[in-house]
């Protein structure tokens, strides 16, 4: 299994890169976001990869970081999303943005992504919501992560019978009263429950 390439970039477009490793050139399909992060032709680069065997070909996909590779793996578990559609999605949004849309149940934003219709967007939310929460710790800024935690807590409070307005108000108070800048969804829910019942 080829899990990463480390060598000189011989060729690069917005959707493909060829990296020479030990005299052998490996071609990998990439997202536009990964292409933008890679250096120019002639420079050395490290690329995380995923090899997908097919009956008629061995397809190699490349990623700038682990968060994008994990997001790609999750996307391709959803019925109707193949590797090429997954790359298209990851070309239009970052893993952090994708996680926010799915956890927040944002159908309209998901439907704007290439290859995603209403039914596929609904499947993404249904099948990946919980998995995306765990992915969120890998997707960049603390603001991204705290947003995801708030969304998880909001979903939990509405499931417990509170209106969205009650839940959001309680969560805002809870966040303001957190002694630490970092907190888990469970801690936030417990704190918010005190204010939601008032």
Short mmCIF file of C-alpha atoms in Angstrom, two decimals:
data_model
loop_
_atom_site.label_atom_id
_atom_site.label_comp_id
_atom_site.label_asym_id
_atom_site.label_seq_id
_atom_site.Cartn_x
_atom_site.Cartn_y
_atom_site.Cartn_z
CA UNK A 1 0.00 0.00 0.00
CA UNK A 2 1.32 3.44 -0.97
CA UNK A 3 0.54 5.79 1.95
CA UNK A 4 2.73 8.76 1.08
CA UNK A 5 5.04 10.19 -1.58
CA UNK A 6 8.11 12.27 -0.82
CA UNK A 7 10.03 13.60 -3.79
CA UNK A 8 10.32 16.18 -6.57
CA UNK A 9 7.24 17.50 -8.33
CA UNK A 10 7.59 16.75 -12.05
CA UNK A 11 4.16 17.93 -13.16
CA UNK A 12 1.23 19.67 -11.47
CA UNK A 13 -2.26 20.82 -12.43
CA UNK A 14 -5.25 21.76 -10.27
CA UNK A 15 -6.39 18.10 -10.22
CA UNK A 16 -3.24 15.99 -10.71
CA UNK A 17 0.37 15.85 -9.57
CA UNK A 18 3.31 13.70 -10.61
CA UNK A 19 6.00 13.20 -7.97
CA UNK A 20 9.30 11.47 -8.68
CA UNK A 21 10.42 9.14 -5.89
CA UNK A 22 13.64 7.18 -6.42
CA UNK A 23 13.50 7.52 -10.18
CA UNK A 24 9.85 6.49 -10.47
CA UNK A 25 7.12 9.02 -11.26
CA UNK A 26 3.86 8.53 -9.37
CA UNK A 27 0.70 10.22 -10.62
CA UNK A 28 -1.92 11.11 -8.02
CA UNK A 29 -5.32 12.77 -8.37
CA UNK A 30 -5.68 15.70 -5.99
CA UNK A 31 -8.18 18.36 -4.92
CA UNK A 32 -7.81 22.00 -5.93
CA UNK A 33 -7.13 22.83 -2.25
CA UNK A 34 -4.22 20.35 -2.13
CA UNK A 35 -2.86 21.67 -5.44
CA UNK A 36 -2.76 25.19 -4.00
CA UNK A 37 -0.82 23.98 -0.94
CA UNK A 38 1.82 22.10 -2.94
CA UNK A 39 5.02 23.86 -4.05
CA UNK A 40 5.81 24.52 -7.71
CA UNK A 41 7.21 22.09 -10.28
CA UNK A 42 10.84 21.20 -9.56
CA UNK A 43 10.53 21.54 -5.79
CA UNK A 44 10.32 18.71 -3.25
CA UNK A 45 6.99 17.87 -1.67
CA UNK A 46 5.43 15.37 0.71
CA UNK A 47 2.00 14.06 -0.23
CA UNK A 48 -0.22 11.73 1.81
CA UNK A 49 -1.88 9.17 -0.44
CA UNK A 50 -4.62 6.56 -0.65
CA UNK A 51 -4.50 3.73 -3.20
CA UNK A 52 -7.86 2.47 -4.45
CA UNK A 53 -7.68 -0.70 -6.58
CA UNK A 54 -10.21 -1.12 -9.37
CA UNK A 55 -10.72 -3.95 -11.87
CA UNK A 56 -9.14 -1.94 -14.67
CA UNK A 57 -6.78 0.40 -12.79
CA UNK A 58 -4.95 1.27 -9.57
CA UNK A 59 -6.09 4.78 -8.63
CA UNK A 60 -3.82 6.90 -6.42
CA UNK A 61 -5.26 9.92 -4.61
CA UNK A 62 -3.14 12.57 -2.89
CA UNK A 63 -3.84 14.86 0.08
CA UNK A 64 -2.10 17.84 1.65
CA UNK A 65 -2.87 16.68 5.20
CA UNK A 66 -4.42 13.94 7.31
CA UNK A 67 -7.68 15.84 7.82
CA UNK A 68 -8.36 15.91 4.08
CA UNK A 69 -7.47 12.23 3.67
CA UNK A 70 -9.81 11.28 6.54
CA UNK A 71 -12.60 13.43 5.09
CA UNK A 72 -12.10 11.72 1.72
CA UNK A 73 -12.33 8.28 3.36
CA UNK A 74 -15.57 9.25 5.13
CA UNK A 75 -17.13 10.75 2.00
CA UNK A 76 -16.50 7.63 -0.05
CA UNK A 77 -18.38 5.49 2.49
CA UNK A 78 -21.60 7.29 1.55
CA UNK A 79 -23.70 5.70 -1.20
CA UNK A 80 -23.56 7.75 -4.39
CA UNK A 81 -20.22 9.39 -3.62
CA UNK A 82 -17.26 7.91 -5.47
CA UNK A 83 -13.63 9.05 -5.27
CA UNK A 84 -13.99 11.67 -8.03
CA UNK A 85 -17.06 13.29 -6.48
CA UNK A 86 -15.30 13.23 -3.08
CA UNK A 87 -12.33 15.09 -4.62
CA UNK A 88 -14.73 17.58 -6.19
CA UNK A 89 -16.31 18.23 -2.79
CA UNK A 90 -12.89 18.69 -1.16
CA UNK A 91 -11.96 21.08 -3.96
CA UNK A 92 -14.90 23.32 -3.10
CA UNK A 93 -14.63 23.27 0.73
CA UNK A 94 -12.04 22.56 3.41
CA UNK A 95 -12.49 19.55 5.74
CA UNK A 96 -13.42 21.99 8.52
CA UNK A 97 -16.12 23.66 6.42
CA UNK A 98 -17.46 20.27 5.33
CA UNK A 99 -17.67 19.15 8.96
CA UNK A 100 -19.53 22.37 9.93
CA UNK A 101 -22.08 21.90 7.14
CA UNK A 102 -22.73 18.25 8.03
CA UNK A 103 -22.87 18.69 11.81
CA UNK A 104 -25.01 21.81 11.46
CA UNK A 105 -27.39 20.01 9.07
CA UNK A 106 -26.82 22.72 6.46
CA UNK A 107 -28.61 21.19 3.45
CA UNK A 108 -28.45 24.30 1.27
CA UNK A 109 -24.64 24.59 1.55
CA UNK A 110 -24.14 20.86 0.98
CA UNK A 111 -26.32 20.95 -2.17
CA UNK A 112 -24.07 23.68 -3.66
CA UNK A 113 -21.12 21.27 -3.71
CA UNK A 114 -20.38 19.47 -7.02
CA UNK A 115 -22.17 16.15 -7.49
CA UNK A 116 -24.38 16.60 -4.42
CA UNK A 117 -28.16 16.70 -4.75
CA UNK A 118 -30.83 16.77 -2.07
CA UNK A 119 -30.82 13.02 -1.38
CA UNK A 120 -27.02 12.83 -1.23
CA UNK A 121 -26.89 15.85 1.08
CA UNK A 122 -29.43 14.18 3.40
CA UNK A 123 -27.36 10.97 3.41
CA UNK A 124 -24.21 12.94 4.25
CA UNK A 125 -25.90 14.43 7.32
CA UNK A 126 -27.52 11.15 8.39
CA UNK A 127 -24.45 8.93 7.94
CA UNK A 128 -21.54 11.25 8.75
CA UNK A 129 -22.77 13.64 11.45
CA UNK A 130 -21.29 11.73 14.41
CA UNK A 131 -18.13 10.75 12.52
CA UNK A 132 -17.50 14.38 11.54
CA UNK A 133 -17.49 15.44 15.20
CA UNK A 134 -14.48 13.18 15.80
CA UNK A 135 -12.83 14.48 12.61
CA UNK A 136 -13.26 18.07 13.80
CA UNK A 137 -10.27 17.85 16.16
CA UNK A 138 -8.03 17.55 13.08
CA UNK A 139 -9.52 20.34 11.00
CA UNK A 140 -7.55 23.44 11.80
CA UNK A 141 -8.51 26.33 14.02
CA UNK A 142 -9.83 26.34 17.55
CA UNK A 143 -12.76 28.42 16.30
CA UNK A 144 -13.72 25.60 13.90
CA UNK A 145 -13.57 23.07 16.72
CA UNK A 146 -15.55 25.18 19.22
CA UNK A 147 -18.20 25.78 16.54
CA UNK A 148 -18.55 22.03 16.01
CA UNK A 149 -18.79 21.40 19.75
CA UNK A 150 -21.52 24.05 20.05
CA UNK A 151 -23.43 22.45 17.16
CA UNK A 152 -23.22 19.03 18.84
CA UNK A 153 -24.43 20.51 22.13
CA UNK A 154 -27.26 22.35 20.35
CA UNK A 155 -28.44 19.12 18.72
CA UNK A 156 -28.37 17.35 22.09
CA UNK A 157 -30.40 20.08 23.83
CA UNK A 158 -33.07 20.17 21.12
CA UNK A 159 -33.29 16.36 21.31
CA UNK A 160 -33.96 16.76 25.05
CA UNK A 161 -37.01 18.86 24.25
CA UNK A 162 -35.74 22.44 24.46
CA UNK A 163 -36.63 24.83 21.63
CA UNK A 164 -33.79 25.99 19.39
CA UNK A 165 -34.09 29.51 20.84
CA UNK A 166 -33.90 28.22 24.43
CA UNK A 167 -30.96 25.98 23.59
CA UNK A 168 -28.99 28.69 21.77
CA UNK A 169 -29.54 31.19 24.61
CA UNK A 170 -28.42 28.64 27.23
CA UNK A 171 -25.38 27.68 25.18
CA UNK A 172 -24.29 31.30 24.73
CA UNK A 173 -24.45 31.83 28.50
CA UNK A 174 -22.64 28.53 29.10
CA UNK A 175 -19.80 29.45 26.73
CA UNK A 176 -19.38 32.85 28.40
CA UNK A 177 -19.17 31.15 31.82
CA UNK A 178 -16.64 28.48 30.81
CA UNK A 179 -13.47 29.00 32.84
CA UNK A 180 -11.35 27.36 30.13
CA UNK A 181 -11.13 28.27 26.43
CA UNK A 182 -11.21 24.55 25.56
CA UNK A 183 -14.21 22.43 26.52
CA UNK A 184 -15.92 19.26 25.45
CA UNK A 185 -19.48 18.95 24.17
CA UNK A 186 -20.43 17.02 27.32
CA UNK A 187 -19.17 19.81 29.60
CA UNK A 188 -20.99 22.41 27.55
CA UNK A 189 -24.26 20.45 27.60
CA UNK A 190 -24.12 20.01 31.40
CA UNK A 191 -23.48 23.72 31.94
CA UNK A 192 -26.13 24.77 29.40
CA UNK A 193 -28.76 22.54 31.05
CA UNK A 194 -28.55 24.63 34.22
CA UNK A 195 -29.40 27.79 32.26
CA UNK A 196 -31.96 26.18 29.91
CA UNK A 197 -34.12 25.14 32.89
CA UNK A 198 -34.19 28.63 34.40
#
